[in-house]
C-alpha positions as a Markdown table, in Angstrom:
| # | Residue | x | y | z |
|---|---|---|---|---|
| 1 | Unk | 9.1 | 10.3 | -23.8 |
| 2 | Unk | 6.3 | 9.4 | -21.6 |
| 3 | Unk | 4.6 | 7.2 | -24.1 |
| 4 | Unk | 7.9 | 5.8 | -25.2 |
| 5 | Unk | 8.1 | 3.7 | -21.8 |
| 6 | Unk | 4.3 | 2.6 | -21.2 |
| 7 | Unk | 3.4 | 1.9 | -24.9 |
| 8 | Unk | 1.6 | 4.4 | -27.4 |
| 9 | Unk | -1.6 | 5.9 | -26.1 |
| 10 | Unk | -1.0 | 4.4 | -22.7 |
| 11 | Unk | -0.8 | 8.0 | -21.6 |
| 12 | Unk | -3.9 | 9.4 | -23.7 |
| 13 | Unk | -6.7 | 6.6 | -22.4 |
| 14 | Unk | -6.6 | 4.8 | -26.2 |
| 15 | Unk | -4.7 | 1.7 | -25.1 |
| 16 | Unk | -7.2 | 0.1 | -22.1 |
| 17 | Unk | -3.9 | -1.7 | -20.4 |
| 18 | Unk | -0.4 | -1.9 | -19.9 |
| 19 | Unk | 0.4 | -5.5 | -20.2 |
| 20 | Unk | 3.8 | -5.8 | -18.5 |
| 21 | Unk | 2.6 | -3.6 | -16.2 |
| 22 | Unk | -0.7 | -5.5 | -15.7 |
| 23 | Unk | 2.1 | -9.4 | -15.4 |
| 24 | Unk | 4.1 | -7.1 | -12.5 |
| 25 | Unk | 0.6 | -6.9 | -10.7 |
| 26 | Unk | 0.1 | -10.3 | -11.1 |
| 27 | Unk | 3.1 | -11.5 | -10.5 |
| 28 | Unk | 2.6 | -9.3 | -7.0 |
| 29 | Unk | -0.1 | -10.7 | -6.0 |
| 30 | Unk | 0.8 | -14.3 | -6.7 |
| 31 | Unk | 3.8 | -13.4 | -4.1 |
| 32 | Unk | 1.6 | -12.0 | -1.8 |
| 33 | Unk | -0.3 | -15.1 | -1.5 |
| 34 | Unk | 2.1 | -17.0 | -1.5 |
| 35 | Unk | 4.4 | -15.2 | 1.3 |
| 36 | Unk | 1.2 | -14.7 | 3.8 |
| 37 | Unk | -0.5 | -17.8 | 2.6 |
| 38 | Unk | 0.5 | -21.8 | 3.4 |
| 39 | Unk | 4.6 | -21.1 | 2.7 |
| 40 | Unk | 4.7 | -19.3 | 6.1 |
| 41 | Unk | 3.9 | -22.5 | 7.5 |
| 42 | Unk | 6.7 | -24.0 | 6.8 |
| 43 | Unk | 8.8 | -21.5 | 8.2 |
| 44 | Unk | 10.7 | -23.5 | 10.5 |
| 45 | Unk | 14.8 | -24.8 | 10.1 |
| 46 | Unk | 13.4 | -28.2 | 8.5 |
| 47 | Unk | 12.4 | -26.6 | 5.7 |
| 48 | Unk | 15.2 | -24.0 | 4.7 |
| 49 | Unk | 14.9 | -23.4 | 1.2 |
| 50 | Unk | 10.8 | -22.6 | 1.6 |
| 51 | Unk | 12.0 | -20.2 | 4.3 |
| 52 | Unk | 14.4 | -18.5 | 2.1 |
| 53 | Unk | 11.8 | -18.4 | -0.9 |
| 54 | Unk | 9.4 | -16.7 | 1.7 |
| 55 | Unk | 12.5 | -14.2 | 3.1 |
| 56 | Unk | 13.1 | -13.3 | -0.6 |
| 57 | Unk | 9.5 | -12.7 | -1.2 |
| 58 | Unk | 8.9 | -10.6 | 1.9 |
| 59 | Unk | 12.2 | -8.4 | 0.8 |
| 60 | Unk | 10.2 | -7.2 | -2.5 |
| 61 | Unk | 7.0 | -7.3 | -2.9 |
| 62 | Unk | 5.6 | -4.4 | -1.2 |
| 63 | Unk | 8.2 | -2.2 | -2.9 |
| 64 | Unk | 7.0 | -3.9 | -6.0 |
| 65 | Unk | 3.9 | -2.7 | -5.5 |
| 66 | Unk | 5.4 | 0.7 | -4.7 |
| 67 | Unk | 7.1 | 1.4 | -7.5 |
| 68 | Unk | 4.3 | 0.4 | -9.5 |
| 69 | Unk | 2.6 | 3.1 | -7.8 |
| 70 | Unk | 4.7 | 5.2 | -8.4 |
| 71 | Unk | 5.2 | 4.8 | -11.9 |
| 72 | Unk | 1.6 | 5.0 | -12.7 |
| 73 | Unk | 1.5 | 8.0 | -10.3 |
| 74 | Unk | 4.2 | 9.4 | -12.6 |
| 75 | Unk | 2.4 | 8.1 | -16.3 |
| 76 | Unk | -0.4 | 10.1 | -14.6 |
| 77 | Unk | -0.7 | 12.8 | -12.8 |
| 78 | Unk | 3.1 | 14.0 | -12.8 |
| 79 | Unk | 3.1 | 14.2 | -16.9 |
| 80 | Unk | 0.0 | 15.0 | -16.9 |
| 81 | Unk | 0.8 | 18.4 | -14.9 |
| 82 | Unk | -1.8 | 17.9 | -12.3 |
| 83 | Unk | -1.5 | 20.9 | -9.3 |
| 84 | Unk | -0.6 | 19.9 | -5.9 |
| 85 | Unk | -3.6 | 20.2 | -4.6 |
| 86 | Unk | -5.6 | 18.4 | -7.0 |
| 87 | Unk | -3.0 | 15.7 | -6.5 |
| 88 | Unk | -3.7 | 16.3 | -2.4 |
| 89 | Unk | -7.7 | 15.9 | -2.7 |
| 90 | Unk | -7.5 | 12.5 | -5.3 |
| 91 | Unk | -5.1 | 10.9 | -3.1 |
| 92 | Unk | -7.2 | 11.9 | 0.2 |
| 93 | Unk | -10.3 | 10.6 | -1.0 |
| 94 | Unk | -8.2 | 7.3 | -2.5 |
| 95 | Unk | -6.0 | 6.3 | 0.8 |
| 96 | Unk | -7.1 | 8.7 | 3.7 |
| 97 | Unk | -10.3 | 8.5 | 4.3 |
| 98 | Unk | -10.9 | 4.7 | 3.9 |
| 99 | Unk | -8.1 | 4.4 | 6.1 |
| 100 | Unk | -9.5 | 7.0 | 8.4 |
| 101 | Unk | -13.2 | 5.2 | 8.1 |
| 102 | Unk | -11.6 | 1.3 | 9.0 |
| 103 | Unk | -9.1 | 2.5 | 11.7 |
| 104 | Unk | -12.0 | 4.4 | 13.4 |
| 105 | Unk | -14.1 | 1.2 | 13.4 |
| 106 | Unk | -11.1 | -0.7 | 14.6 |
| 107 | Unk | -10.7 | 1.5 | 17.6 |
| 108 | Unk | -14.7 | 1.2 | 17.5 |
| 109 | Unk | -14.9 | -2.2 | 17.9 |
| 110 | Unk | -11.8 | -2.7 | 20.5 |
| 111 | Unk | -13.2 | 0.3 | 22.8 |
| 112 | Unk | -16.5 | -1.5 | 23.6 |
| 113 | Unk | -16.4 | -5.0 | 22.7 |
| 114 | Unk | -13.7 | -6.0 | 25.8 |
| 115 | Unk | -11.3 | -9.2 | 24.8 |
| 116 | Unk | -11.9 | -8.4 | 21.1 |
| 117 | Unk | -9.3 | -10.6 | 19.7 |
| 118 | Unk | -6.4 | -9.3 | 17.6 |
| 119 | Unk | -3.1 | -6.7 | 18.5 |
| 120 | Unk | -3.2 | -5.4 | 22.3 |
| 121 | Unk | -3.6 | -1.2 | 21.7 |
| 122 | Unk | -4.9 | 1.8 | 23.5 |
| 123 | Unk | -8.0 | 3.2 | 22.5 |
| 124 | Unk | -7.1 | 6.7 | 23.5 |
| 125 | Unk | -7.5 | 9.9 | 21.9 |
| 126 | Unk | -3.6 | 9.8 | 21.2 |
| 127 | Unk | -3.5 | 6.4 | 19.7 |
| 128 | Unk | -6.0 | 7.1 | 17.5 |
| 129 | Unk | -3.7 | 10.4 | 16.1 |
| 130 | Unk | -0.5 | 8.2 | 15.7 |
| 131 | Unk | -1.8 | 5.8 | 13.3 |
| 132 | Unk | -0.7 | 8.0 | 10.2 |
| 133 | Unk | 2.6 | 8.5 | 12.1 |
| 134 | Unk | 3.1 | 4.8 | 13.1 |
| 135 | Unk | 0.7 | 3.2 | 11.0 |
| 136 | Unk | 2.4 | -0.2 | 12.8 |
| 137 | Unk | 0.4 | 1.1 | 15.7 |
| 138 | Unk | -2.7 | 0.9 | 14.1 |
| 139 | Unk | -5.4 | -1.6 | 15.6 |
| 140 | Unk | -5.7 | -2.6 | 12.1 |
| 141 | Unk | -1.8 | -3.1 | 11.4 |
| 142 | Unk | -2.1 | -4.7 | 8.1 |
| 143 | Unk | -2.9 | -1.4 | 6.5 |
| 144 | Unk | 0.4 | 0.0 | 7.0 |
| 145 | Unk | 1.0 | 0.6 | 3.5 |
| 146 | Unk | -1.9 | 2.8 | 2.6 |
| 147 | Unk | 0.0 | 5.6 | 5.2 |
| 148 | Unk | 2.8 | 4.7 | 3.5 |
| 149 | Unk | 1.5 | 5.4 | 0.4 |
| 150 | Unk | -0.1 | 8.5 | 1.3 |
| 151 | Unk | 2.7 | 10.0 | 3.3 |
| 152 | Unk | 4.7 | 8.8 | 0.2 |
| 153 | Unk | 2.1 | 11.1 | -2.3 |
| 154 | Unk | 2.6 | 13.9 | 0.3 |
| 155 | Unk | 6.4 | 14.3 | -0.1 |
| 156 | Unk | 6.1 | 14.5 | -3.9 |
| 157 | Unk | 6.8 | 17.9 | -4.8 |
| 158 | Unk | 9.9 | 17.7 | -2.6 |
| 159 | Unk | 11.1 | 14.4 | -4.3 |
């Protein structure tokens, strides 16, 4: 069944891409640019058809990129019978710990260099355990998604 929705041999290594899956990547990315690049400029009542295009890109393409997470996490690991744990320790290695590694030298960098530029945060003991709760919270805010993702990977065997 598996093989029936991602192409034959996707699942065995044989086929090297998935190209629809590889034009939803791009097609994410080109929307990513797009909403965080020179469109938000023009987000301003002049110009209201540029701001809905940007509202309308903001509403989907993260959980684009989610679902093609997911999906892949599903062509994977999940069909592929992979053990929690196993699942626990890629995923760790993957989104934890370079998330760990950059929000430590955030909090680094904003705990001794005074006016760093950038989001207004404590550099407490605290803070620095809420960033996987809040990841908002984060000094480095724009990695949100990588907790997301991880806490995501974490409720697996539930969902």
């Amino acid at each position: 069944m598996a093989e029936a929705l991602i192409g034959p041999g996707a699942i065995r290594g044989t086929s090297p891409r998935i190209a629809w899956l590889s034009v939803l990547q791009g097609l994410g990315m080109l929307l990513v640019v797009l909403g965080h690049g020179w469109l938000t400029t023009f987000d301003d009542p002049e110009h209201g058809v540029v701001s809905a295009v940007v509202a309308t890109i903001y509403h989907f393409h993260m959980p684009l990129f989610f679902a093609i997470s997911g999906y892949l996490f599903w062509a994977t690991r999940v069909t592929r019978d992979w053990s929690f744990p196993a699942v626990l320790g890629e995923k760790t290695l993957r989104f934890l710990w370079p998330f760990l590694v950059f929000t430590a030298l955030a909090f680094s960098m904003k705990a001794f260099i005074p006016g760093l530029p950038g989001k207004r945060m404590l550099t407490n003991g605290w803070s620095a355990l809420k960033v996987l709760a809040y990841p908002a919270q984060n000094p480095l805010g724009e990695l949100w998604f990588i907790a997301s993702l991880f806490t995501m990977f974490l409720l697996y065997p539930v969902l």
